[in-house]
mmCIF file of N, CA and C in Angstrom:
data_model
loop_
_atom_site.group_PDB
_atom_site.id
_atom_site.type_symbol
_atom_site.label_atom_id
_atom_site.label_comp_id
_atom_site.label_asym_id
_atom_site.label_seq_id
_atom_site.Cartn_x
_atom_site.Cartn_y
_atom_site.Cartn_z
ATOM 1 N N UNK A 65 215.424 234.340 98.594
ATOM 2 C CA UNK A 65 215.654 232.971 99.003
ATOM 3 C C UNK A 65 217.141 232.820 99.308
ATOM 4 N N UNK A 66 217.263 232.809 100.638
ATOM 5 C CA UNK A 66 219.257 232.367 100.911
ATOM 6 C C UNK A 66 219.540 231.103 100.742
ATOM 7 N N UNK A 67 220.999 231.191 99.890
ATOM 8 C CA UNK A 67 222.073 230.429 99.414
ATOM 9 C C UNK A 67 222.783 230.512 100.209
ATOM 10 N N UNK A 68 223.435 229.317 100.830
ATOM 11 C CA UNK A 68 224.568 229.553 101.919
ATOM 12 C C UNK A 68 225.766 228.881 101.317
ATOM 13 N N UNK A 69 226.442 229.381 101.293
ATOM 14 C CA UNK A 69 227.618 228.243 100.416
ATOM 15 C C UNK A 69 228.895 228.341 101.266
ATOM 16 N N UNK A 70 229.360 226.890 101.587
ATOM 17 C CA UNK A 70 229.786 226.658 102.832
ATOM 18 C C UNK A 70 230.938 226.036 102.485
ATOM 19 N N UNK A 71 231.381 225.905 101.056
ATOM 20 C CA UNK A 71 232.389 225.483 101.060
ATOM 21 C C UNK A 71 233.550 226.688 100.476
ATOM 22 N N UNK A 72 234.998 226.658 101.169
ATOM 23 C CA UNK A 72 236.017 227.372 100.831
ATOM 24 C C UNK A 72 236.105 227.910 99.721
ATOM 25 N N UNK A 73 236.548 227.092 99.201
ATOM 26 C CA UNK A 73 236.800 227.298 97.133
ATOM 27 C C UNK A 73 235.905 227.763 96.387
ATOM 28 N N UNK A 74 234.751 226.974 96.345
ATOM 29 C CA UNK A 74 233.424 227.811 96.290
ATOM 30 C C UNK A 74 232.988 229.287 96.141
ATOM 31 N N UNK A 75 233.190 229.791 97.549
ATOM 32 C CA UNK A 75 233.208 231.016 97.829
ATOM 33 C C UNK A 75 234.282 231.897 97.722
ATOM 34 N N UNK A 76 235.632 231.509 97.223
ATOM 35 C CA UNK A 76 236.612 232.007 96.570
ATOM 36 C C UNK A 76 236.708 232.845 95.485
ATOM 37 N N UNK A 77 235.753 231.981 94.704
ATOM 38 C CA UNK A 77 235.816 231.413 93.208
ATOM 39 C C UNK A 77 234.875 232.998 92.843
ATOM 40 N N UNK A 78 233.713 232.605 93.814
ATOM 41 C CA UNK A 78 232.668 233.821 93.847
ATOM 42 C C UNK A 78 233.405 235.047 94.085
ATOM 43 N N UNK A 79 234.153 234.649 94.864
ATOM 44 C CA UNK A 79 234.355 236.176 95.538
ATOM 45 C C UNK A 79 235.396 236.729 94.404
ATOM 46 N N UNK A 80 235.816 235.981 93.708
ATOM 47 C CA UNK A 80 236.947 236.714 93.219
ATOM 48 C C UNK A 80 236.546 236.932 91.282
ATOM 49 N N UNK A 81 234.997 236.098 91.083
ATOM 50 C CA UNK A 81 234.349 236.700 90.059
ATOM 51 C C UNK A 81 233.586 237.988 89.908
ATOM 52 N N UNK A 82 233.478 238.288 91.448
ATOM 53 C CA UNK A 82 232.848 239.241 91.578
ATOM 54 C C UNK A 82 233.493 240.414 91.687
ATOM 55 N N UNK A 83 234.907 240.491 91.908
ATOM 56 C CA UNK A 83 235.962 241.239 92.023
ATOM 57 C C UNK A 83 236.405 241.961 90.911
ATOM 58 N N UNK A 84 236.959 240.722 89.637
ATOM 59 C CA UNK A 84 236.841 241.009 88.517
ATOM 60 C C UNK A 84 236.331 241.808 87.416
ATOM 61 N N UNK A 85 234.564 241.215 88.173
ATOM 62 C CA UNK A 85 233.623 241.700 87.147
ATOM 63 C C UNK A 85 232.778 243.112 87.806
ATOM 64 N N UNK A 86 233.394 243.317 88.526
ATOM 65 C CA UNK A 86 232.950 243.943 89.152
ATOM 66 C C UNK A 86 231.177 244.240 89.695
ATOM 67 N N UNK A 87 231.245 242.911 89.944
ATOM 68 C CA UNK A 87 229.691 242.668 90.345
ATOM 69 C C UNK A 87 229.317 242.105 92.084
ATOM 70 N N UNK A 88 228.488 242.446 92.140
ATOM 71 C CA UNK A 88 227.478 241.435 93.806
ATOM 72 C C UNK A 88 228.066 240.374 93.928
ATOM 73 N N UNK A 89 227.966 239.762 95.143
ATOM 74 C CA UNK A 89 228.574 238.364 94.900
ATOM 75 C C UNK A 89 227.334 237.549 94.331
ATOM 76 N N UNK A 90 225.725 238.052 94.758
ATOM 77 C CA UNK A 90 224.346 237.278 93.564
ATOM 78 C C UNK A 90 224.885 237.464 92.339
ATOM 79 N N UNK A 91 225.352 238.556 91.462
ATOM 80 C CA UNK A 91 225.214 238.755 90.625
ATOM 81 C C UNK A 91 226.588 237.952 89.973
ATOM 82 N N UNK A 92 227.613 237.409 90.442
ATOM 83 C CA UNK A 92 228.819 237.068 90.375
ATOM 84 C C UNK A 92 227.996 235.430 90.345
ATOM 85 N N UNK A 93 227.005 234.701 91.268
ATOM 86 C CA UNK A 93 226.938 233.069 91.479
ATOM 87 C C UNK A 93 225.932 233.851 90.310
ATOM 88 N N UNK A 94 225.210 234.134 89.850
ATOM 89 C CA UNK A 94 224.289 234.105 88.757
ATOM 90 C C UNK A 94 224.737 233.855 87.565
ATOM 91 N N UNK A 95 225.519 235.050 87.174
ATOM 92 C CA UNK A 95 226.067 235.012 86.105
ATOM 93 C C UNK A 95 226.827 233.882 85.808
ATOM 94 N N UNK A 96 227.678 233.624 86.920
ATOM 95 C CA UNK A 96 228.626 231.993 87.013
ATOM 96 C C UNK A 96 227.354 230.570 86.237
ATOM 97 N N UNK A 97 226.467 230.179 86.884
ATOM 98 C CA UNK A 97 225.333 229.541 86.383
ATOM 99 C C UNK A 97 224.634 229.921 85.017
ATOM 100 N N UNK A 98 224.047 230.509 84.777
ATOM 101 C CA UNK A 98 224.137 231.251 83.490
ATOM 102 C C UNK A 98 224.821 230.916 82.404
ATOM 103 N N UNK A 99 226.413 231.548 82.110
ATOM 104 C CA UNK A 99 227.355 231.135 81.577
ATOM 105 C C UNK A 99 227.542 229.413 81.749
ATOM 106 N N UNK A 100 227.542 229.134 83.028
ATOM 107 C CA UNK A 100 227.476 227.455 82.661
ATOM 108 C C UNK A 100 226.554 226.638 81.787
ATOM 109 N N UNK A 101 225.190 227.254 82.163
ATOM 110 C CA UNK A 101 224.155 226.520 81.662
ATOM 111 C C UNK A 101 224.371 226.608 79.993
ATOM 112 N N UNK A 102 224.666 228.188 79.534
ATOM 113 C CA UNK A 102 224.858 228.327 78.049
ATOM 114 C C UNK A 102 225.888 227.213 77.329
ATOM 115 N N UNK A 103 227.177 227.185 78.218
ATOM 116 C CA UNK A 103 228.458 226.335 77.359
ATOM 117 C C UNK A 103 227.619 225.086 77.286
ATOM 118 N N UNK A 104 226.681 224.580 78.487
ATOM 119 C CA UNK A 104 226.627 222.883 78.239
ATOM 120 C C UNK A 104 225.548 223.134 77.335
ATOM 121 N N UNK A 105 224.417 224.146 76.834
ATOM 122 C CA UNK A 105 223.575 223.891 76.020
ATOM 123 C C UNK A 105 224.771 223.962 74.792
ATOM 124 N N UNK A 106 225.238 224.762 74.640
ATOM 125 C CA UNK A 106 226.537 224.690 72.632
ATOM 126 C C UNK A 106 227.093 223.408 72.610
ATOM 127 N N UNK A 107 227.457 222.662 74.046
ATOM 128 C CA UNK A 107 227.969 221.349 73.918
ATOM 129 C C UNK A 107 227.127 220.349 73.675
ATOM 130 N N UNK A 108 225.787 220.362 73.610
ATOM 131 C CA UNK A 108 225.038 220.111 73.015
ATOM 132 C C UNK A 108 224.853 219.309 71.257
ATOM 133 N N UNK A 109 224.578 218.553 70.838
ATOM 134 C CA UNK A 109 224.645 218.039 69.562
ATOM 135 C C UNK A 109 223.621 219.159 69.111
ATOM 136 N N UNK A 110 223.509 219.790 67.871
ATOM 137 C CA UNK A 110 222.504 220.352 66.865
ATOM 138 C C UNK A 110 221.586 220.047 66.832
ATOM 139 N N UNK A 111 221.493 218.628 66.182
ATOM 140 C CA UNK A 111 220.107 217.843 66.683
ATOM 141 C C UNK A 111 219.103 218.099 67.637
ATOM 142 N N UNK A 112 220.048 217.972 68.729
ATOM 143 C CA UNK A 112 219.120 217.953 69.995
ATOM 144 C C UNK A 112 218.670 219.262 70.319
ATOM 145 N N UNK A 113 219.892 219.928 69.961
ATOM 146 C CA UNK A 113 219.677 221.833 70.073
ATOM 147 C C UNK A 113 218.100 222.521 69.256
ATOM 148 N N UNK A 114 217.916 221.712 68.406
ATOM 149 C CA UNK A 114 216.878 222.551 66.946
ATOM 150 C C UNK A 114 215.479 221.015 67.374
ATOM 151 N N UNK A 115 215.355 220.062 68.489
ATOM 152 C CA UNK A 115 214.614 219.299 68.334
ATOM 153 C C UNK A 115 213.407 220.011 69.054
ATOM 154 N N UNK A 116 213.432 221.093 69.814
ATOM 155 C CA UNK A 116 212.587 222.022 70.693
ATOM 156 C C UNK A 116 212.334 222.826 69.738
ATOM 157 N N UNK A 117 212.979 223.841 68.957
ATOM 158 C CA UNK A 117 212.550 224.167 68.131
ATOM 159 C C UNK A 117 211.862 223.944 66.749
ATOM 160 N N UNK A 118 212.328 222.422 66.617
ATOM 161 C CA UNK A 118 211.256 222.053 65.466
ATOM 162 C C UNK A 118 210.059 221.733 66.297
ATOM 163 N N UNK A 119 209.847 221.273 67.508
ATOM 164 C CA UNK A 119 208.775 220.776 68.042
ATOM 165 C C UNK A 119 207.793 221.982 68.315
ATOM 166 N N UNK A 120 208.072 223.039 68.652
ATOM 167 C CA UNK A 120 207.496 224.317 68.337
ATOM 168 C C UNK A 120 206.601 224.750 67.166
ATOM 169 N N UNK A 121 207.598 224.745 65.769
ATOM 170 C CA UNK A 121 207.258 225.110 64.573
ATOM 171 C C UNK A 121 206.229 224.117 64.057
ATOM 172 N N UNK A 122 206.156 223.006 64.804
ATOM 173 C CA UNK A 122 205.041 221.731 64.143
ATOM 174 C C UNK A 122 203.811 222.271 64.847
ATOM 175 N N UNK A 123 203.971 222.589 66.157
ATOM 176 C CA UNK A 123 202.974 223.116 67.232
ATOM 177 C C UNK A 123 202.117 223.721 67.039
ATOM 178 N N UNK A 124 202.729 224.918 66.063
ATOM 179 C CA UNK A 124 202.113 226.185 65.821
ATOM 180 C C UNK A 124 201.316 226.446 64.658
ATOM 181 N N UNK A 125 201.131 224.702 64.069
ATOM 182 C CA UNK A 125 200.392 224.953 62.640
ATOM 183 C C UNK A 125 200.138 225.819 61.381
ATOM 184 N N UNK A 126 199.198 225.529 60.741
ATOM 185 C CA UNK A 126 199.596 226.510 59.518
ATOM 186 C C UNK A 126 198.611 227.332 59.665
ATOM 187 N N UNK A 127 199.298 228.594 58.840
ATOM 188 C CA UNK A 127 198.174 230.036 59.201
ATOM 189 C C UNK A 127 197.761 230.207 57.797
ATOM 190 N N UNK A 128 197.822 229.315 56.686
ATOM 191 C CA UNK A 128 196.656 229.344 55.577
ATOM 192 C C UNK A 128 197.540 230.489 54.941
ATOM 193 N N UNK A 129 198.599 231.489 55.590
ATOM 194 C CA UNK A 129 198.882 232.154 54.012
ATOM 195 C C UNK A 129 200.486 231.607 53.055
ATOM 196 N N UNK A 130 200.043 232.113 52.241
ATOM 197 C CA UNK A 130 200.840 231.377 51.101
ATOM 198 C C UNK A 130 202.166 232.301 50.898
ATOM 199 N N UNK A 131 203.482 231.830 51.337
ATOM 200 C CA UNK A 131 204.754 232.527 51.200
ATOM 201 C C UNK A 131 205.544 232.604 49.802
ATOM 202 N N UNK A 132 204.781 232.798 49.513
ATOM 203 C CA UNK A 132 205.442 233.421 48.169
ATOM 204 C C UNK A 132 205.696 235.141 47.707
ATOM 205 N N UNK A 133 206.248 235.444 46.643
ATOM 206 C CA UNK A 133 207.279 236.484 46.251
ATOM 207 C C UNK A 133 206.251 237.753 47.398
ATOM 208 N N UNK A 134 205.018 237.921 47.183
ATOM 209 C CA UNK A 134 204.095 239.288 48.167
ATOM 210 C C UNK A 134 204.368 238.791 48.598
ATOM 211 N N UNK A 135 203.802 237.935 49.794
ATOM 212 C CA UNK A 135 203.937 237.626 51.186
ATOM 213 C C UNK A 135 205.664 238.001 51.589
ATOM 214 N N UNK A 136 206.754 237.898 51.144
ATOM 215 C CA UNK A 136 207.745 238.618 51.513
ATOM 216 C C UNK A 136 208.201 239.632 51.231
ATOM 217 N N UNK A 137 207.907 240.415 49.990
ATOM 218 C CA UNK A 137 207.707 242.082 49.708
ATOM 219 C C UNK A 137 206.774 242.269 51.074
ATOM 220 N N UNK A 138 205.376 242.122 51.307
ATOM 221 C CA UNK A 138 205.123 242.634 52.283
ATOM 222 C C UNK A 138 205.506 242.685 53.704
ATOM 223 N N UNK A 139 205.510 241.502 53.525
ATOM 224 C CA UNK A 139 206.510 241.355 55.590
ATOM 225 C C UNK A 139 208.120 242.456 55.227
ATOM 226 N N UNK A 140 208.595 242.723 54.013
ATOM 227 C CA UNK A 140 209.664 243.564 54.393
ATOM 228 C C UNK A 140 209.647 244.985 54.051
ATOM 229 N N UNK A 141 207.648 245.116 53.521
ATOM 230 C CA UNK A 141 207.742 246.601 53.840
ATOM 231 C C UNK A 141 207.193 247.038 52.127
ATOM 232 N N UNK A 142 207.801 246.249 51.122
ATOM 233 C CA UNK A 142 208.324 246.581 49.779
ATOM 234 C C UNK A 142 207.155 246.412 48.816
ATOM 235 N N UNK A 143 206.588 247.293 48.309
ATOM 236 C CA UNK A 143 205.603 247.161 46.903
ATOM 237 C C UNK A 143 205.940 246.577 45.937
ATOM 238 N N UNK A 144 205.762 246.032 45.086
ATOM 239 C CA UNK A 144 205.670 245.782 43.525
ATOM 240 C C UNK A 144 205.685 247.223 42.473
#
């Protein structure tokens, strides 16, 4: 799918991340997006960060076994 990017600076910016990083200029606007998208998710409140993930963990209901002392000896392998 072509990206045309038509403005100066823009394509500067690219060209000279890609220089750097020694990457594609795709792989230079990717990574650029990417890295953006990550900083504004950390800028993010906590709250809002863990509200997808609690909404998940409610989702996924209960599987009836009981987490106690076996149930984590076994998930880490370990006998009694």
């Amino acid at each position: 799918m072509p990206l045309h990017i038509e403005d100066e600076e823009a394509t500067a910016a690219v060209r000279a991340l890609a220089k750097v990083r020694k990457l594609t200029l795709t792989e230079a606007v990717k990574v650029a997006c990417q890295e953006a998208l990550e900083r504004d998710q950390r800028a993010q409140p906590v709250a809002l960060r863990l509200a997808a993930i609690h909404a998940r963990v409610r989702a996924a209901g209960r599987t009836g076994e009981k987490a106690d002392k076996a149930f984590f000896n076994r998930e880490w392998g370990e006998t009694e």
